[in-house]
Short mmCIF file of C-alpha atoms in Angstrom, two decimals:
data_model
loop_
_atom_site.label_atom_id
_atom_site.label_comp_id
_atom_site.label_asym_id
_atom_site.label_seq_id
_atom_site.Cartn_x
_atom_site.Cartn_y
_atom_site.Cartn_z
CA UNK E 1 -86.08 42.31 -113.63
CA UNK E 2 -82.50 41.15 -113.82
CA UNK E 3 -79.13 42.75 -113.52
CA UNK E 4 -77.30 45.04 -111.13
CA UNK E 5 -79.51 46.83 -108.63
CA UNK E 6 -82.75 45.21 -109.71
CA UNK E 7 -83.53 44.07 -106.22
CA UNK E 8 -87.25 44.60 -105.81
CA UNK E 9 -90.01 42.58 -104.25
CA UNK E 10 -93.33 44.35 -104.70
CA UNK E 11 -95.11 47.67 -104.69
CA UNK E 12 -98.36 47.84 -102.77
CA UNK E 13 -100.96 50.59 -102.59
CA UNK E 14 -101.31 52.04 -99.09
CA UNK E 15 -103.86 54.31 -97.44
CA UNK E 16 -104.03 57.74 -99.04
CA UNK E 17 -103.32 56.29 -102.48
CA UNK E 18 -99.60 56.03 -101.75
CA UNK E 19 -97.45 53.17 -102.94
CA UNK E 20 -94.71 51.64 -100.87
CA UNK E 21 -92.03 49.26 -102.09
CA UNK E 22 -90.53 46.42 -100.13
CA UNK E 23 -87.15 45.22 -101.28
CA UNK E 24 -85.71 41.74 -101.61
CA UNK E 25 -82.49 40.65 -103.22
CA UNK E 26 -81.05 37.31 -104.27
CA UNK E 27 -77.30 36.92 -103.85
CA UNK E 28 -74.89 35.10 -106.16
CA UNK E 29 -75.51 31.82 -104.33
CA UNK E 30 -79.24 31.99 -104.95
CA UNK E 31 -80.07 32.89 -101.34
CA UNK E 32 -83.01 35.22 -100.80
CA UNK E 33 -82.09 38.14 -98.58
CA UNK E 34 -84.58 40.56 -97.09
CA UNK E 35 -83.80 44.15 -96.26
CA UNK E 36 -84.76 44.49 -92.63
CA UNK E 37 -84.82 48.28 -92.58
CA UNK E 38 -88.43 48.24 -93.66
CA UNK E 39 -89.82 50.23 -96.53
CA UNK E 40 -87.17 51.97 -98.61
CA UNK E 41 -87.49 54.98 -100.83
CA UNK E 42 -85.88 55.38 -104.23
CA UNK E 43 -82.27 56.31 -103.66
CA UNK E 44 -81.84 54.49 -100.36
CA UNK E 45 -78.79 52.27 -99.98
CA UNK E 46 -78.61 48.74 -98.68
CA UNK E 47 -75.59 48.25 -96.39
CA UNK E 48 -75.91 44.47 -96.74
CA UNK E 49 -74.96 44.75 -100.39
CA UNK E 50 -72.15 47.28 -100.38
CA UNK E 51 -74.50 50.26 -100.16
CA UNK E 52 -75.72 49.55 -103.67
CA UNK E 53 -78.53 51.86 -104.70
CA UNK E 54 -81.90 50.17 -105.08
CA UNK E 55 -83.38 53.31 -106.59
CA UNK E 56 -83.81 52.36 -110.25
CA UNK E 57 -85.98 49.36 -109.51
CA UNK E 58 -88.02 51.15 -106.89
CA UNK E 59 -88.64 54.22 -109.01
CA UNK E 60 -89.56 52.05 -111.99
CA UNK E 61 -92.00 50.04 -109.90
CA UNK E 62 -93.56 53.06 -108.25
CA UNK E 63 -93.73 54.92 -111.55
CA UNK E 64 -95.53 52.00 -113.13
CA UNK E 65 -97.92 51.91 -110.20
CA UNK E 66 -98.63 55.62 -110.57
CA UNK E 67 -99.52 55.05 -114.22
CA UNK E 68 -101.97 52.30 -113.33
CA UNK E 69 -104.32 53.50 -110.56
CA UNK E 70 -106.48 50.42 -111.16
CA UNK E 71 -103.79 48.13 -109.73
CA UNK E 72 -103.67 47.06 -106.11
CA UNK E 73 -100.21 45.55 -106.30
CA UNK E 74 -97.35 44.94 -108.69
CA UNK E 75 -95.37 41.76 -108.19
CA UNK E 76 -91.80 41.61 -109.45
CA UNK E 77 -89.39 38.71 -109.54
CA UNK E 78 -85.93 40.19 -109.23
CA UNK E 79 -82.40 38.93 -109.31
CA UNK E 80 -79.25 40.75 -108.36
CA UNK E 81 -75.83 41.29 -109.84
CA UNK E 82 -74.82 38.84 -112.55
CA UNK E 83 -78.29 37.52 -113.21
CA UNK E 84 -78.40 38.54 -116.85
CA UNK E 85 -75.56 36.14 -117.57
CA UNK E 86 -73.50 38.78 -119.39
CA UNK E 87 -69.80 38.67 -118.57
CA UNK E 88 -67.57 41.38 -120.04
CA UNK E 89 -70.02 41.99 -122.84
CA UNK E 90 -70.52 38.36 -123.81
CA UNK E 91 -73.50 36.13 -123.21
CA UNK E 92 -73.66 32.41 -123.90
CA UNK E 93 -77.11 30.79 -124.12
CA UNK E 94 -75.53 27.46 -123.16
CA UNK E 95 -74.31 28.94 -119.88
CA UNK E 96 -77.81 30.26 -119.21
CA UNK E 97 -79.08 26.67 -119.10
CA UNK E 98 -76.76 25.63 -116.27
CA UNK E 99 -78.73 26.78 -113.28
CA UNK E 100 -77.36 30.30 -113.03
CA UNK E 101 -79.21 33.26 -111.55
CA UNK E 102 -81.06 33.95 -114.79
CA UNK E 103 -82.53 30.46 -114.89
CA UNK E 104 -83.50 30.77 -111.23
CA UNK E 105 -85.21 34.10 -111.91
CA UNK E 106 -87.15 32.61 -114.82
CA UNK E 107 -88.33 29.69 -112.67
CA UNK E 108 -89.48 32.04 -109.93
CA UNK E 109 -91.27 34.23 -112.47
CA UNK E 110 -93.06 31.25 -114.00
CA UNK E 111 -94.22 30.15 -110.54
CA UNK E 112 -95.45 33.63 -109.66
CA UNK E 113 -97.27 33.94 -112.99
CA UNK E 114 -99.10 30.63 -112.53
CA UNK E 115 -100.06 31.57 -108.97
CA UNK E 116 -101.42 34.96 -110.00
CA UNK E 117 -103.48 33.44 -112.81
CA UNK E 118 -104.87 30.88 -110.36
CA UNK E 119 -106.06 33.77 -108.20
CA UNK E 120 -107.95 35.21 -111.15
CA UNK E 121 -105.54 38.09 -111.68
CA UNK E 122 -105.05 39.75 -115.04
CA UNK E 123 -101.30 39.78 -115.60
CA UNK E 124 -99.15 41.70 -118.07
CA UNK E 125 -95.64 40.22 -118.18
CA UNK E 126 -92.79 42.73 -118.45
CA UNK E 127 -89.07 41.99 -118.63
CA UNK E 128 -86.46 44.61 -117.80
CA UNK E 129 -82.74 43.86 -117.94
CA UNK E 130 -80.02 46.18 -116.72
CA UNK E 131 -76.64 45.46 -118.31
CA UNK E 132 -73.49 46.83 -116.77
CA UNK E 133 -70.94 44.49 -118.29
CA UNK E 134 -67.88 46.09 -119.87
CA UNK E 135 -66.76 44.46 -123.13
CA UNK E 136 -63.03 43.88 -123.34
CA UNK E 137 -62.06 45.40 -126.68
CA UNK E 138 -59.10 47.01 -128.40
CA UNK E 139 -60.30 50.56 -129.04
CA UNK E 140 -57.30 51.33 -131.26
CA UNK E 141 -58.49 48.91 -133.94
CA UNK E 142 -61.66 50.20 -135.65
CA UNK E 143 -62.33 46.89 -137.41
CA UNK E 144 -62.06 44.88 -134.19
CA UNK E 145 -64.14 47.45 -132.34
CA UNK E 146 -66.91 47.31 -134.93
CA UNK E 147 -66.95 43.51 -134.99
CA UNK E 148 -67.11 43.28 -131.19
CA UNK E 149 -69.96 45.77 -131.18
CA UNK E 150 -71.86 43.65 -133.69
CA UNK E 151 -71.18 40.56 -131.59
CA UNK E 152 -72.49 42.34 -128.51
CA UNK E 153 -75.66 43.34 -130.35
CA UNK E 154 -76.27 39.73 -131.39
CA UNK E 155 -75.80 38.65 -127.77
CA UNK E 156 -78.46 41.14 -126.71
CA UNK E 157 -80.70 39.62 -129.39
CA UNK E 158 -80.02 36.12 -128.07
CA UNK E 159 -80.78 37.24 -124.51
CA UNK E 160 -84.21 38.59 -125.50
CA UNK E 161 -84.98 35.38 -127.42
CA UNK E 162 -83.90 33.23 -124.47
CA UNK E 163 -86.05 35.10 -121.96
CA UNK E 164 -89.10 34.97 -124.20
CA UNK E 165 -88.61 31.27 -124.91
CA UNK E 166 -88.28 30.35 -121.23
CA UNK E 167 -91.20 32.26 -119.74
CA UNK E 168 -94.13 29.86 -119.87
CA UNK E 169 -97.68 30.55 -121.00
CA UNK E 170 -97.04 34.21 -121.79
CA UNK E 171 -97.49 36.09 -125.07
CA UNK E 172 -94.34 35.55 -127.18
CA UNK E 173 -93.96 39.29 -127.81
CA UNK E 174 -94.41 40.65 -124.28
CA UNK E 175 -92.50 43.91 -123.62
CA UNK E 176 -88.75 43.64 -123.06
CA UNK E 177 -86.66 46.65 -122.02
CA UNK E 178 -82.86 46.60 -122.05
CA UNK E 179 -81.00 49.22 -120.04
CA UNK E 180 -77.27 49.57 -120.71
CA UNK E 181 -75.36 51.22 -117.92
CA UNK E 182 -72.36 49.50 -119.48
CA UNK E 183 -72.08 52.36 -121.93
CA UNK E 184 -71.70 54.94 -119.17
CA UNK E 185 -68.79 53.10 -117.63
CA UNK E 186 -67.30 52.50 -121.06
CA UNK E 187 -67.46 56.17 -122.00
CA UNK E 188 -65.68 57.13 -118.79
CA UNK E 189 -62.96 54.52 -119.33
CA UNK E 190 -62.69 54.31 -123.12
CA UNK E 191 -64.18 57.55 -124.36
CA UNK E 192 -66.26 57.84 -127.49
CA UNK E 193 -65.48 54.35 -128.91
CA UNK E 194 -67.89 52.93 -126.35
CA UNK E 195 -70.70 54.52 -128.33
CA UNK E 196 -70.09 51.90 -131.02
CA UNK E 197 -71.51 49.27 -128.69
CA UNK E 198 -74.45 51.46 -127.91
CA UNK E 199 -75.27 52.08 -131.57
CA UNK E 200 -75.06 48.37 -132.39
CA UNK E 201 -77.09 47.15 -129.44
CA UNK E 202 -79.82 49.68 -130.19
CA UNK E 203 -80.61 47.59 -133.25
CA UNK E 204 -82.60 45.15 -131.09
CA UNK E 205 -85.54 47.55 -131.30
CA UNK E 206 -85.34 47.33 -135.09
CA UNK E 207 -85.19 43.56 -135.26
CA UNK E 208 -87.80 42.56 -132.70
CA UNK E 209 -91.31 43.74 -132.02
CA UNK E 210 -92.26 44.89 -128.51
CA UNK E 211 -88.68 45.60 -127.45
CA UNK E 212 -86.78 48.74 -126.53
CA UNK E 213 -83.11 49.38 -125.92
CA UNK E 214 -82.26 52.46 -123.90
CA UNK E 215 -79.15 53.92 -122.39
CA UNK E 216 -79.02 56.61 -119.73
CA UNK E 217 -76.16 58.53 -121.36
CA UNK E 218 -77.92 59.60 -124.53
CA UNK E 219 -81.32 59.85 -122.88
CA UNK E 220 -79.82 62.34 -120.46
CA UNK E 221 -78.68 64.52 -123.34
CA UNK E 222 -75.46 65.67 -124.95
CA UNK E 223 -72.66 66.50 -122.57
CA UNK E 224 -74.10 64.69 -119.59
CA UNK E 225 -71.60 61.85 -119.76
CA UNK E 226 -68.70 64.14 -118.88
CA UNK E 227 -70.52 65.34 -115.79
CA UNK E 228 -71.67 62.03 -114.37
CA UNK E 229 -70.79 61.25 -110.75
CA UNK E 230 -67.77 58.99 -110.53
CA UNK E 231 -68.88 57.22 -107.35
CA UNK E 232 -69.56 53.53 -107.63
CA UNK E 233 -73.15 52.74 -108.65
CA UNK E 234 -74.35 56.35 -108.41
CA UNK E 235 -73.11 57.20 -111.90
CA UNK E 236 -74.98 54.21 -113.22
CA UNK E 237 -78.36 55.40 -112.06
CA UNK E 238 -78.30 59.14 -111.43
CA UNK E 239 -77.80 62.31 -113.41
CA UNK E 240 -75.09 64.87 -112.66
CA UNK E 241 -77.25 66.38 -109.91
CA UNK E 242 -77.58 63.04 -108.17
CA UNK E 243 -81.23 62.62 -109.18
CA UNK E 244 -82.10 59.00 -109.84
CA UNK E 245 -83.32 58.80 -113.40
CA UNK E 246 -82.98 55.25 -114.61
CA UNK E 247 -86.30 54.10 -113.20
CA UNK E 248 -88.05 56.92 -115.03
CA UNK E 249 -86.23 56.05 -118.25
CA UNK E 250 -87.15 52.38 -117.88
CA UNK E 251 -90.77 53.44 -117.53
CA UNK E 252 -90.57 55.49 -120.73
CA UNK E 253 -88.85 52.55 -122.42
CA UNK E 254 -91.69 50.26 -121.36
CA UNK E 255 -94.24 52.37 -123.19
CA UNK E 256 -92.03 52.48 -126.28
CA UNK E 257 -91.65 48.70 -126.15
CA UNK E 258 -95.43 48.30 -125.96
CA UNK E 259 -95.85 50.59 -128.97
CA UNK E 260 -93.09 48.97 -131.04
CA UNK E 261 -95.22 46.56 -133.03
CA UNK E 262 -93.34 47.10 -136.29
CA UNK E 263 -89.89 45.48 -136.17
CA UNK E 264 -88.82 47.77 -139.00
CA UNK E 265 -89.40 45.47 -141.91
CA UNK E 266 -87.81 44.67 -144.26
CA UNK E 267 -84.56 44.86 -142.29
CA UNK E 268 -85.56 42.20 -139.77
CA UNK E 269 -85.46 39.57 -142.53
CA UNK E 270 -82.19 40.35 -144.25
CA UNK E 271 -79.86 37.48 -145.22
CA UNK E 272 -76.98 36.89 -142.85
CA UNK E 273 -74.48 37.92 -145.51
CA UNK E 274 -75.92 41.43 -145.67
CA UNK E 275 -74.52 42.91 -142.50
CA UNK E 276 -76.33 46.06 -141.52
CA UNK E 277 -74.00 48.59 -139.88
CA UNK E 278 -76.34 51.52 -139.46
CA UNK E 279 -79.96 52.33 -140.21
CA UNK E 280 -81.63 55.72 -140.10
CA UNK E 281 -85.36 56.21 -140.36
CA UNK E 282 -86.82 59.42 -141.80
CA UNK E 283 -90.45 58.31 -142.02
CA UNK E 284 -92.13 59.36 -138.82
CA UNK E 285 -92.18 63.16 -138.93
CA UNK E 286 -88.72 63.51 -137.42
CA UNK E 287 -85.25 62.10 -137.68
CA UNK E 288 -85.10 58.90 -135.65
CA UNK E 289 -82.13 56.62 -135.16
CA UNK E 290 -81.87 52.96 -134.23
CA UNK E 291 -83.29 53.65 -130.78
CA UNK E 292 -86.09 55.85 -132.06
CA UNK E 293 -84.63 58.96 -130.47
CA UNK E 294 -85.32 62.26 -132.17
CA UNK E 295 -82.62 64.25 -130.38
CA UNK E 296 -80.65 64.54 -133.59
CA UNK E 297 -82.96 67.47 -134.34
CA UNK E 298 -80.82 69.88 -132.38
CA UNK E 299 -82.94 72.64 -130.93
CA UNK E 300 -85.75 71.77 -133.31
CA UNK E 301 -83.60 72.52 -136.38
CA UNK E 302 -82.85 70.00 -139.07
CA UNK E 303 -79.10 69.38 -139.29
CA UNK E 304 -77.21 70.21 -142.46
CA UNK E 305 -75.54 66.83 -142.61
CA UNK E 306 -76.46 63.35 -141.54
CA UNK E 307 -73.46 61.04 -141.81
CA UNK E 308 -72.44 57.47 -141.20
CA UNK E 309 -69.18 55.82 -140.22
CA UNK E 310 -68.39 52.23 -139.33
CA UNK E 311 -67.04 53.15 -135.90
CA UNK E 312 -69.23 55.96 -134.66
CA UNK E 313 -72.55 55.10 -136.22
CA UNK E 314 -74.76 58.02 -137.17
CA UNK E 315 -73.84 61.63 -136.62
CA UNK E 316 -75.34 64.99 -137.53
CA UNK E 317 -74.06 68.51 -137.41
CA UNK E 318 -74.56 72.05 -138.67
CA UNK E 319 -71.99 73.80 -140.77
CA UNK E 320 -72.09 76.95 -138.66
CA UNK E 321 -69.70 75.55 -136.05
CA UNK E 322 -66.18 74.15 -136.33
CA UNK E 323 -66.39 70.39 -136.37
CA UNK E 324 -70.14 70.48 -136.00
CA UNK E 325 -71.93 68.76 -133.15
CA UNK E 326 -72.69 65.16 -132.29
CA UNK E 327 -70.24 62.29 -132.20
CA UNK E 328 -67.88 62.45 -135.16
CA UNK E 329 -64.34 61.26 -135.68
CA UNK E 330 -62.52 60.32 -138.84
CA UNK E 331 -62.75 56.57 -139.19
CA UNK E 332 -62.56 54.68 -142.46
CA UNK E 333 -65.46 52.56 -143.60
CA UNK E 334 -64.61 49.05 -144.79
CA UNK E 335 -63.17 48.83 -148.30
CA UNK E 336 -66.37 47.01 -149.25
CA UNK E 337 -69.54 48.82 -148.23
CA UNK E 338 -72.98 49.81 -149.49
CA UNK E 339 -75.51 52.50 -148.77
CA UNK E 340 -79.15 51.84 -149.62
CA UNK E 341 -81.58 54.77 -149.83
CA UNK E 342 -85.36 54.61 -150.18
CA UNK E 343 -86.13 57.85 -152.03
CA UNK E 344 -89.41 59.58 -152.77
CA UNK E 345 -88.52 62.82 -154.55
CA UNK E 346 -90.58 65.91 -153.91
CA UNK E 347 -89.18 67.53 -157.06
CA UNK E 348 -87.06 65.62 -159.56
CA UNK E 349 -86.18 68.79 -161.48
CA UNK E 350 -84.32 70.52 -158.65
CA UNK E 351 -80.56 69.90 -158.75
CA UNK E 352 -78.86 69.03 -155.48
CA UNK E 353 -76.33 66.69 -153.90
CA UNK E 354 -77.62 63.64 -152.06
CA UNK E 355 -74.43 61.94 -150.91
CA UNK E 356 -70.73 62.75 -150.62
CA UNK E 357 -67.63 61.21 -149.14
CA UNK E 358 -66.32 62.56 -145.87
CA UNK E 359 -62.80 63.60 -144.99
CA UNK E 360 -60.86 66.69 -146.08
CA UNK E 361 -61.55 66.01 -149.79
CA UNK E 362 -65.33 65.87 -149.93
CA UNK E 363 -66.43 64.30 -153.22
CA UNK E 364 -69.93 63.89 -154.62
CA UNK E 365 -71.11 60.30 -154.85
CA UNK E 366 -74.78 60.72 -155.72
CA UNK E 367 -76.48 63.83 -157.12
CA UNK E 368 -79.72 64.82 -158.79
CA UNK E 369 -79.18 66.81 -162.00
CA UNK E 370 -81.37 67.49 -165.05
CA UNK E 371 -84.05 65.10 -163.84
CA UNK E 372 -81.64 62.20 -163.44
CA UNK E 373 -79.89 60.37 -160.63
CA UNK E 374 -76.17 60.72 -161.32
CA UNK E 375 -73.05 59.01 -159.95
CA UNK E 376 -69.99 61.07 -161.01
CA UNK E 377 -66.82 59.13 -161.75
CA UNK E 378 -63.40 59.30 -163.36
CA UNK E 379 -63.70 58.95 -167.10
CA UNK E 380 -67.49 58.87 -167.10
CA UNK E 381 -70.63 58.84 -165.01
CA UNK E 382 -73.81 56.86 -164.41
CA UNK E 383 -77.06 58.72 -165.12
CA UNK E 384 -80.52 57.22 -164.56
CA UNK E 385 -83.60 59.29 -165.53
CA UNK E 386 -86.03 59.73 -162.66
CA UNK E 387 -89.71 58.96 -163.07
CA UNK E 388 -92.10 61.80 -163.81
CA UNK E 389 -94.20 60.62 -160.88
CA UNK E 390 -92.56 62.61 -158.10
CA UNK E 391 -94.16 60.51 -155.37
CA UNK E 392 -93.12 57.11 -156.69
CA UNK E 393 -90.57 55.59 -154.26
CA UNK E 394 -87.31 54.29 -155.67
CA UNK E 395 -84.76 52.13 -153.83
CA UNK E 396 -81.21 53.14 -154.72
CA UNK E 397 -78.02 51.36 -153.68
CA UNK E 398 -74.49 52.62 -154.15
CA UNK E 399 -72.11 49.73 -153.55
CA UNK E 400 -68.33 49.65 -153.41
CA UNK E 401 -66.23 46.49 -153.75
CA UNK E 402 -62.97 48.35 -153.20
CA UNK E 403 -62.30 48.86 -156.90
CA UNK E 404 -65.60 49.85 -158.46
CA UNK E 405 -68.78 51.59 -157.37
CA UNK E 406 -72.07 50.28 -158.74
CA UNK E 407 -75.44 51.98 -158.89
CA UNK E 408 -78.40 49.66 -158.36
CA UNK E 409 -81.96 50.98 -158.75
CA UNK E 410 -84.87 48.79 -157.63
CA UNK E 411 -82.71 45.68 -157.99
CA UNK E 412 -81.28 46.47 -161.44
CA UNK E 413 -77.60 47.39 -161.96
CA UNK E 414 -77.48 50.68 -163.87
CA UNK E 415 -73.71 50.99 -164.31
CA UNK E 416 -70.29 51.09 -162.67
CA UNK E 417 -67.55 53.68 -162.15
CA UNK E 418 -64.11 53.54 -160.53
CA UNK E 419 -64.11 53.81 -156.75
CA UNK E 420 -62.40 56.84 -155.15
CA UNK E 421 -58.63 56.38 -155.03
CA UNK E 422 -58.36 57.22 -151.34
CA UNK E 423 -60.28 55.55 -148.52
CA UNK E 424 -63.83 56.70 -147.90
CA UNK E 425 -63.71 58.00 -144.34
CA UNK E 426 -67.43 58.51 -143.97
CA UNK E 427 -70.62 59.02 -145.93
CA UNK E 428 -72.62 62.22 -145.72
CA UNK E 429 -76.23 62.52 -146.70
CA UNK E 430 -77.48 65.98 -147.79
CA UNK E 431 -74.02 67.50 -147.35
CA UNK E 432 -74.43 71.18 -148.09
CA UNK E 433 -77.73 72.63 -149.19
CA UNK E 434 -80.46 70.52 -147.68
CA UNK E 435 -81.75 72.31 -144.61
CA UNK E 436 -85.43 72.34 -145.54
CA UNK E 437 -87.65 69.83 -143.79
CA UNK E 438 -88.93 68.52 -147.11
CA UNK E 439 -85.47 67.26 -148.01
CA UNK E 440 -85.28 64.94 -145.02
CA UNK E 441 -88.92 64.11 -144.43
CA UNK E 442 -90.16 64.12 -147.98
CA UNK E 443 -87.40 62.62 -150.05
CA UNK E 444 -85.74 59.91 -147.94
CA UNK E 445 -87.69 57.22 -146.12
CA UNK E 446 -84.63 55.43 -144.81
CA UNK E 447 -80.88 55.12 -145.27
CA UNK E 448 -79.04 51.88 -144.49
CA UNK E 449 -75.31 51.15 -144.41
CA UNK E 450 -73.88 47.66 -144.98
CA UNK E 451 -70.31 46.48 -144.49
CA UNK E 452 -70.22 44.71 -147.85
CA UNK E 453 -71.12 45.26 -151.50
CA UNK E 454 -74.73 44.07 -151.44
CA UNK E 455 -76.28 42.19 -154.34
CA UNK E 456 -78.93 43.47 -156.76
CA UNK E 457 -81.24 40.76 -155.39
CA UNK E 458 -81.01 42.25 -151.91
CA UNK E 459 -81.79 45.73 -153.23
CA UNK E 460 -84.73 44.30 -155.15
CA UNK E 461 -86.00 42.61 -152.01
CA UNK E 462 -85.84 45.91 -150.12
CA UNK E 463 -87.59 47.67 -153.00
CA UNK E 464 -90.49 45.20 -152.95
CA UNK E 465 -90.82 44.81 -149.20
CA UNK E 466 -93.54 46.37 -147.10
CA UNK E 467 -92.12 49.31 -145.21
CA UNK E 468 -95.00 51.16 -143.60
CA UNK E 469 -94.29 53.89 -141.03
CA UNK E 470 -94.21 52.52 -137.50
CA UNK E 471 -96.02 55.49 -135.98
#
């Protein structure tokens, strides 16, 4: 376990089936420091380290122990602040090879693993990283913000790859959990733009098996961020009532990482030129986003609109309230963009709107009418008859190169129309009349947004790829 506050040594079962945790921490100079106060409980502070809370690690360790009554002890190799190697949102694999705290932690873990195996122990390796770096970014520039968020997500990817490559003699896909307290601090300092980083970094769970990316802000629920404690460290690990929650969330993330055996093909193998901005999965009986959360079903009701923007990722809201709910702000998509939909129509004869532009002048982009898929346009339209087999999936892409919009169906270009004259501020899926569950869970398997006009070959690849539900 690496990162701020991950300062644990071991949890050991005591008489009466109670677990205790002893705490150790390694400072920036690689010195091992023991906490002499004895056994600490979750939430206790360590005066030797600026009263930093050791609660998240302890509660995670004890929670794991409670789940596994067959275990006598859980051994953890921990490193303190700075051990992930992230600095202001950036991580350089080259720097990780220069004897920093991360390398030291990996060496200690390898030694512990070999020793435990020599004792005949059955060992399940688990990696948990707690990131609290704060990317330095210009929040007034949506393009720069989006690019930095993508860069951050790739750094998280590289971190997971590095850890897995440097732990010896372990399964290559052992569970990795990433916790991002960084987003909490960012939201307090920068406001909603920080969520861009969160949305991007969540993609690690879509690109790698046996991983999970979690953040305490969204897992605590809407509105919690505004009520977080402002005290140093506490707001990173506790809810608004001061209850330490991160350890519990890490534990839940561990189970999700174990279960995540499907890295959301075919998106894990996309060419580098096809830059995925946002991906929404409708396959698993609920609306799930990049992190697999289903909280977009507000109060158990399907939202009227699911939308996408380049800055604020995915949002959803009902029409019965001004402005709706969720995170939504007007922010223009790139001039070149694409949306790819995997559709499986429940009824091709029913007319309805699939996709519109956002902004004050909402315009239809993709509709179903008279048994055909239609793209309205100035001076004409594109119309593609739908198959009579209502359950036959079709992969549809609407691409925009800034001047024209093209409709691609299963890898074949069906036609082109002029792009909207004004900038497309956002894309809205099922914009007005699609509140029935069948619309979301029956007709759309996934929706993906790219920051470029994707090629017919890419759409064809997505149409042919295996895309089985992950759960």
